[in-house]
Every structure is written in structure tokens, then in C-alpha cells.
Amino acid sequence: MSRYAYVNGRYLPFRDAKVHIEDRGYQFADAVYEVCEVRQGRLVDERRHMARLSRSLAELRIAMPMSARTLGIVLREVVAKNRIGYGLVYLQISRGVARRDLAFPQQVSPTVVVTARSLNQTRNGALAAKGIAVVSVPDNRWGRVDIKTVGLLPNVLARQTAIDRGARDAWFVDKDGIVTEAASANAWIVTPDGKLVTRHADHAILPGITRAVTLDVIKTLGLTVEERGFQLEEAYAAREAFETSATQIVMPVVRIDGHVIGDGKPGPVATALRREFHRYAEVG
Ligand code: PLP
């Protein structure tokens, strides 16, 4: 099937979808992005993703290139043109194209790109049924990872380190020994007395949309949650661990740095959260 992308007002076959070599997203990572899950061709939690997008753009002082409503139409059109049932839609907005200079250019229009692709639901389900292994890596990112920028080099290196060590993902650990988050997900544990713990959201983690919905599910299920930092030692001794992101939803973690978590199988809390998640997510 041929794929289509949206680039600055046009829907183009993939091979013709291009941006300029002096796009500031390409040269400086001066760009933000969003990834939304697609289920049965519909967008999951679009409202919250658009709110986070507006915030990321505002933090970088990039103007919203179109209304959230119009952007929603574009996202749906790209999903439809690519006939995505289950998958993801990716949106990237850069400050635009200008002669290479660090300072903000005058009168530049943002570059808007939207792509979509299918995900293998059976494969993801099988992975979640088994759980994944993660390794810890030092969190050497900049101080504003709450802004969803395309500056993901530390995340790229972290993920590759995980793969090189035979794991699936990496968990970042800050200079105080606190687990911040995963390479592209938020990190969670369940303590031996059954409390859910995930790091509080400030400038040191991305406030995941899946994290926010999972917090809603936890409260509805009457479980106890603590938004605070936790160290690796606490994670190694946890009853369960998991990570959350739009493309994985709730992914059980069964090994951290080679330490088996709980009985080495996805636990009941992560399994219940994964099962319940889409009853609380907004679909539109
Ligand atoms: N943390 C990081 C560093 C991420 O890159 C992502 C998603 O890409 C997340 C957390 C999870 O965010 P969301 O649940 O909105 O996908």
C-alpha cells in the first residue's frame, strides 16, 4: 500500500514528502511533536495531545500554525488516506525554514508534517503478555524534557544501549539516583504493599498522556498512587513494574538490570490497567 504524508498544506505520496535542508527542525531540533494512538481508525486522547502540543509550542515561542480543530481534520485525513485501523499518527511542527542562525528568524512559517503507520496489535499483545526487560542508564538530557521536542539524541542512545544489552528499553536515572522515566515512556512500580509509584511531573519528565489517563484509571479502581521519585533499589524490590506510552499503553516490565521483578511475569495491577485503559481514554 502506498503511504501518504501531509507536508505544509499538501497530502503527498511518501516519496515526494520532503522538507527543506535548512528546516530548523533538521538543523537545531527546533521542533516539537506528538504521537497519538489510533484504534479502529479513530484518534485516542486527541484533546489531551493537542493541549500538550499547544504547551510545547508556547514554551518554544512557536505559533500554533492552525487551530486544534483544523489540525484534528488533517490528522484524521492522514489516518484515512493510509487506511490505519490500529497504529499511530505522528505530527511534527518546526519553527520553519531560514538561513542557519541560532536566533529566531523573522517572519518564518512553521513546517507542519503528519505521517501515520500501522502497528501490529497481535505482536504488541504478545509482548505485553510476556513483559519486557529494561536497563538503567544515566539521565544526561537537558533540563526541559517536559517539552516534547524532537531533540531525542540521549533517548536514541539510551534505547540502543538497551538493545545492545539484550533489553527492550532503558530507564533514565538522574544524578540523585532517582528513576525519571523510560526512553520513550513513563516508568512505574508497584511497591510490596501494593502502592503505585511514578515520578512526579515537573521539568524532568515528559508528562505522558498515557500516564495521565492511567492515573485516572488507578483512582477509579480505588488503588493508591504516589507521585514521587523512586530509586533503582526500590524498583528491583518492587512487586511489579511497567511503563506507559501512547503506542504501548501499559507495558509490563519483568526485568530491570537483570533483576527479576516479582515472579518474573506481568503482574495483576499492570494487567488490569492495560485491560481497563481504553474505557477511560477519549476516542474521537
Ligand atoms: N516520556 C518520554 C521521554 C516519551 O518520549 C514519551 C512518549 O513518546 C512518554 C514519556 C509517554 O508519553 P505519552 O504517554 O504521551 O505517549
PDB file of N, CA, C and O and ligand atoms in Angstrom, residues 33-35 49 52 141 145 148 152 155 172 181-186 205-212 244-247, ligand 1:
ATOM      1  N   TYR A  33       6.743  17.636  18.693  1.00  0.00           N
ATOM      2  CA  TYR A  33       5.970  16.571  18.038  1.00  0.00           C
ATOM      3  C   TYR A  33       4.940  15.997  18.990  1.00  0.00           C
ATOM      4  O   TYR A  33       4.972  16.259  20.198  1.00  0.00           O
ATOM      5  N   GLU A  34       4.039  15.215  18.424  1.00  0.00           N
ATOM      6  CA  GLU A  34       3.066  14.451  19.197  1.00  0.00           C
ATOM      7  C   GLU A  34       2.869  13.106  18.505  1.00  0.00           C
ATOM      8  O   GLU A  34       2.992  13.009  17.277  1.00  0.00           O
ATOM      9  N   VAL A  35       2.566  12.102  19.292  1.00  0.00           N
ATOM     10  CA  VAL A  35       2.216  10.785  18.748  1.00  0.00           C
ATOM     11  C   VAL A  35       0.912  10.367  19.410  1.00  0.00           C
ATOM     12  O   VAL A  35       0.829  10.324  20.632  1.00  0.00           O
ATOM     13  N   HIS A  49      -3.618  15.402  23.792  1.00  0.00           N
ATOM     14  CA  HIS A  49      -2.402  15.544  22.961  1.00  0.00           C
ATOM     15  C   HIS A  49      -2.317  16.962  22.376  1.00  0.00           C
ATOM     16  O   HIS A  49      -1.233  17.546  22.321  1.00  0.00           O
ATOM     17  N   ARG A  52      -1.189  19.349  25.099  1.00  0.00           N
ATOM     18  CA  ARG A  52       0.255  19.274  25.351  1.00  0.00           C
ATOM     19  C   ARG A  52       1.034  19.910  24.199  1.00  0.00           C
ATOM     20  O   ARG A  52       2.036  20.589  24.414  1.00  0.00           O
ATOM     21  N   ARG A 141      19.998  14.167  29.885  1.00  0.00           N
ATOM     22  CA  ARG A 141      19.234  15.053  28.996  1.00  0.00           C
ATOM     23  C   ARG A 141      19.227  16.494  29.499  1.00  0.00           C
ATOM     24  O   ARG A 141      19.614  16.764  30.625  1.00  0.00           O
ATOM     25  N   VAL A 145      12.858  18.475  29.619  1.00  0.00           N
ATOM     26  CA  VAL A 145      12.311  17.353  28.839  1.00  0.00           C
ATOM     27  C   VAL A 145      10.787  17.250  28.966  1.00  0.00           C
ATOM     28  O   VAL A 145      10.161  16.386  28.362  1.00  0.00           O
ATOM     29  N   LYS A 148       7.922  18.524  24.575  1.00  0.00           N
ATOM     30  CA  LYS A 148       8.075  17.353  23.691  1.00  0.00           C
ATOM     31  C   LYS A 148       8.788  17.768  22.404  1.00  0.00           C
ATOM     32  O   LYS A 148       8.157  17.908  21.346  1.00  0.00           O
ATOM     33  N   LEU A 152      16.029  14.268  20.565  1.00  0.00           N
ATOM     34  CA  LEU A 152      15.922  12.986  21.268  1.00  0.00           C
ATOM     35  C   LEU A 152      17.208  12.163  21.237  1.00  0.00           C
ATOM     36  O   LEU A 152      17.159  10.944  21.422  1.00  0.00           O
ATOM     37  N   ASN A 155      17.829   9.897  24.111  1.00  0.00           N
ATOM     38  CA  ASN A 155      16.843   8.801  24.093  1.00  0.00           C
ATOM     39  C   ASN A 155      17.241   7.747  23.056  1.00  0.00           C
ATOM     40  O   ASN A 155      17.117   6.545  23.288  1.00  0.00           O
ATOM     41  N   PHE A 172      15.889   5.987  32.509  1.00  0.00           N
ATOM     42  CA  PHE A 172      16.844   7.029  32.871  1.00  0.00           C
ATOM     43  C   PHE A 172      16.901   7.184  34.392  1.00  0.00           C
ATOM     44  O   PHE A 172      15.846   7.196  35.054  1.00  0.00           O
ATOM     45  N   GLU A 181      12.289   8.496  33.919  1.00  0.00           N
ATOM     46  CA  GLU A 181      11.327   7.881  33.000  1.00  0.00           C
ATOM     47  C   GLU A 181      12.079   6.968  32.042  1.00  0.00           C
ATOM     48  O   GLU A 181      13.292   6.796  32.157  1.00  0.00           O
ATOM     49  N   ALA A 182      11.350   6.390  31.094  1.00  0.00           N
ATOM     50  CA  ALA A 182      11.974   5.490  30.114  1.00  0.00           C
ATOM     51  C   ALA A 182      12.361   6.298  28.873  1.00  0.00           C
ATOM     52  O   ALA A 182      12.074   7.494  28.782  1.00  0.00           O
ATOM     53  N   ALA A 183      13.010   5.644  27.918  1.00  0.00           N
ATOM     54  CA  ALA A 183      13.500   6.349  26.724  1.00  0.00           C
ATOM     55  C   ALA A 183      12.357   6.985  25.936  1.00  0.00           C
ATOM     56  O   ALA A 183      12.526   8.047  25.335  1.00  0.00           O
ATOM     57  N   SER A 184      11.177   6.330  25.923  1.00  0.00           N
ATOM     58  CA  SER A 184      10.016   6.979  25.286  1.00  0.00           C
ATOM     59  C   SER A 184       8.735   6.554  26.000  1.00  0.00           C
ATOM     60  O   SER A 184       7.735   6.217  25.368  1.00  0.00           O
ATOM     61  N   ALA A 185       8.783   6.567  27.326  1.00  0.00           N
ATOM     62  CA  ALA A 185       7.613   6.161  28.121  1.00  0.00           C
ATOM     63  C   ALA A 185       7.818   6.635  29.552  1.00  0.00           C
ATOM     64  O   ALA A 185       8.938   6.990  29.939  1.00  0.00           O
ATOM     65  N   ASN A 186       6.769   6.644  30.337  1.00  0.00           N
ATOM     66  CA  ASN A 186       6.885   6.934  31.769  1.00  0.00           C
ATOM     67  C   ASN A 186       7.052   5.622  32.539  1.00  0.00           C
ATOM     68  O   ASN A 186       6.531   4.584  32.119  1.00  0.00           O
ATOM     69  N   ILE A 205      10.564  15.198  33.540  1.00  0.00           N
ATOM     70  CA  ILE A 205       9.954  14.098  32.765  1.00  0.00           C
ATOM     71  C   ILE A 205       8.964  14.689  31.766  1.00  0.00           C
ATOM     72  O   ILE A 205       8.487  15.823  31.935  1.00  0.00           O
ATOM     73  N   LEU A 206       8.647  13.897  30.755  1.00  0.00           N
ATOM     74  CA  LEU A 206       7.568  14.295  29.857  1.00  0.00           C
ATOM     75  C   LEU A 206       6.244  13.912  30.531  1.00  0.00           C
ATOM     76  O   LEU A 206       6.091  12.758  30.961  1.00  0.00           O
ATOM     77  N   PRO A 207       5.305  14.862  30.658  1.00  0.00           N
ATOM     78  CA  PRO A 207       4.022  14.483  31.252  1.00  0.00           C
ATOM     79  C   PRO A 207       3.218  13.662  30.235  1.00  0.00           C
ATOM     80  O   PRO A 207       2.519  14.199  29.377  1.00  0.00           O
ATOM     81  N   GLY A 208       3.366  12.360  30.312  1.00  0.00           N
ATOM     82  CA  GLY A 208       2.742  11.473  29.319  1.00  0.00           C
ATOM     83  C   GLY A 208       1.221  11.558  29.372  1.00  0.00           C
ATOM     84  O   GLY A 208       0.642  11.653  30.459  1.00  0.00           O
ATOM     85  N   ILE A 209       0.619  11.508  28.217  1.00  0.00           N
ATOM     86  CA  ILE A 209      -0.852  11.483  28.167  1.00  0.00           C
ATOM     87  C   ILE A 209      -1.331  10.126  28.704  1.00  0.00           C
ATOM     88  O   ILE A 209      -2.314  10.052  29.454  1.00  0.00           O
ATOM     89  N   THR A 210      -0.607   9.076  28.370  1.00  0.00           N
ATOM     90  CA  THR A 210      -0.977   7.741  28.871  1.00  0.00           C
ATOM     91  C   THR A 210      -0.807   7.694  30.390  1.00  0.00           C
ATOM     92  O   THR A 210      -1.605   7.068  31.090  1.00  0.00           O
ATOM     93  N   ARG A 211       0.215   8.379  30.896  1.00  0.00           N
ATOM     94  CA  ARG A 211       0.419   8.488  32.343  1.00  0.00           C
ATOM     95  C   ARG A 211      -0.798   9.153  32.992  1.00  0.00           C
ATOM     96  O   ARG A 211      -1.305   8.676  34.017  1.00  0.00           O
ATOM     97  N   ALA A 212      -1.271  10.249  32.378  1.00  0.00           N
ATOM     98  CA  ALA A 212      -2.418  10.980  32.951  1.00  0.00           C
ATOM     99  C   ALA A 212      -3.674  10.104  32.957  1.00  0.00           C
ATOM    100  O   ALA A 212      -4.399  10.058  33.966  1.00  0.00           O
ATOM    101  N   THR A 244       4.444   3.326  30.559  1.00  0.00           N
ATOM    102  CA  THR A 244       3.253   3.748  29.806  1.00  0.00           C
ATOM    103  C   THR A 244       3.636   4.715  28.688  1.00  0.00           C
ATOM    104  O   THR A 244       4.457   5.614  28.872  1.00  0.00           O
ATOM    105  N   SER A 245       3.028   4.508  27.534  1.00  0.00           N
ATOM    106  CA  SER A 245       3.181   5.440  26.407  1.00  0.00           C
ATOM    107  C   SER A 245       2.042   5.187  25.430  1.00  0.00           C
ATOM    108  O   SER A 245       1.402   4.126  25.469  1.00  0.00           O
ATOM    109  N   ALA A 246       1.843   6.159  24.538  1.00  0.00           N
ATOM    110  CA  ALA A 246       0.703   6.079  23.625  1.00  0.00           C
ATOM    111  C   ALA A 246       0.746   4.840  22.728  1.00  0.00           C
ATOM    112  O   ALA A 246      -0.294   4.298  22.369  1.00  0.00           O
ATOM    113  N   THR A 247       1.942   4.395  22.383  1.00  0.00           N
ATOM    114  CA  THR A 247       1.994   3.240  21.472  1.00  0.00           C
ATOM    115  C   THR A 247       2.061   1.906  22.210  1.00  0.00           C
ATOM    116  O   THR A 247       1.802   0.863  21.620  1.00  0.00           O
TER     117      THR A 247
HETATM  118  N1  PLP B   1       8.409  10.004  28.192  1.00  0.00           N
HETATM  119  C1  PLP B   1       9.078  10.161  27.039  1.00  0.00           C
HETATM  120  C2  PLP B   1      10.517  10.570  27.081  1.00  0.00           C
HETATM  121  C3  PLP B   1       8.432   9.965  25.802  1.00  0.00           C
HETATM  122  O1  PLP B   1       9.102  10.147  24.653  1.00  0.00           O
HETATM  123  C4  PLP B   1       7.079   9.548  25.791  1.00  0.00           C
HETATM  124  C5  PLP B   1       6.371   9.321  24.538  1.00  0.00           C
HETATM  125  O2  PLP B   1       6.888   9.472  23.467  1.00  0.00           O
HETATM  126  C6  PLP B   1       6.428   9.370  27.024  1.00  0.00           C
HETATM  127  C7  PLP B   1       7.122   9.620  28.209  1.00  0.00           C
HETATM  128  C8  PLP B   1       4.997   8.919  27.082  1.00  0.00           C
HETATM  129  O3  PLP B   1       4.135   9.931  26.642  1.00  0.00           O
HETATM  130  P1  PLP B   1       2.705   9.570  26.038  1.00  0.00           P
HETATM  131  O4  PLP B   1       2.015   8.738  27.064  1.00  0.00           O
HETATM  132  O5  PLP B   1       2.057  10.873  25.830  1.00  0.00           O
HETATM  133  O6  PLP B   1       2.970   8.800  24.775  1.00  0.00           O
END
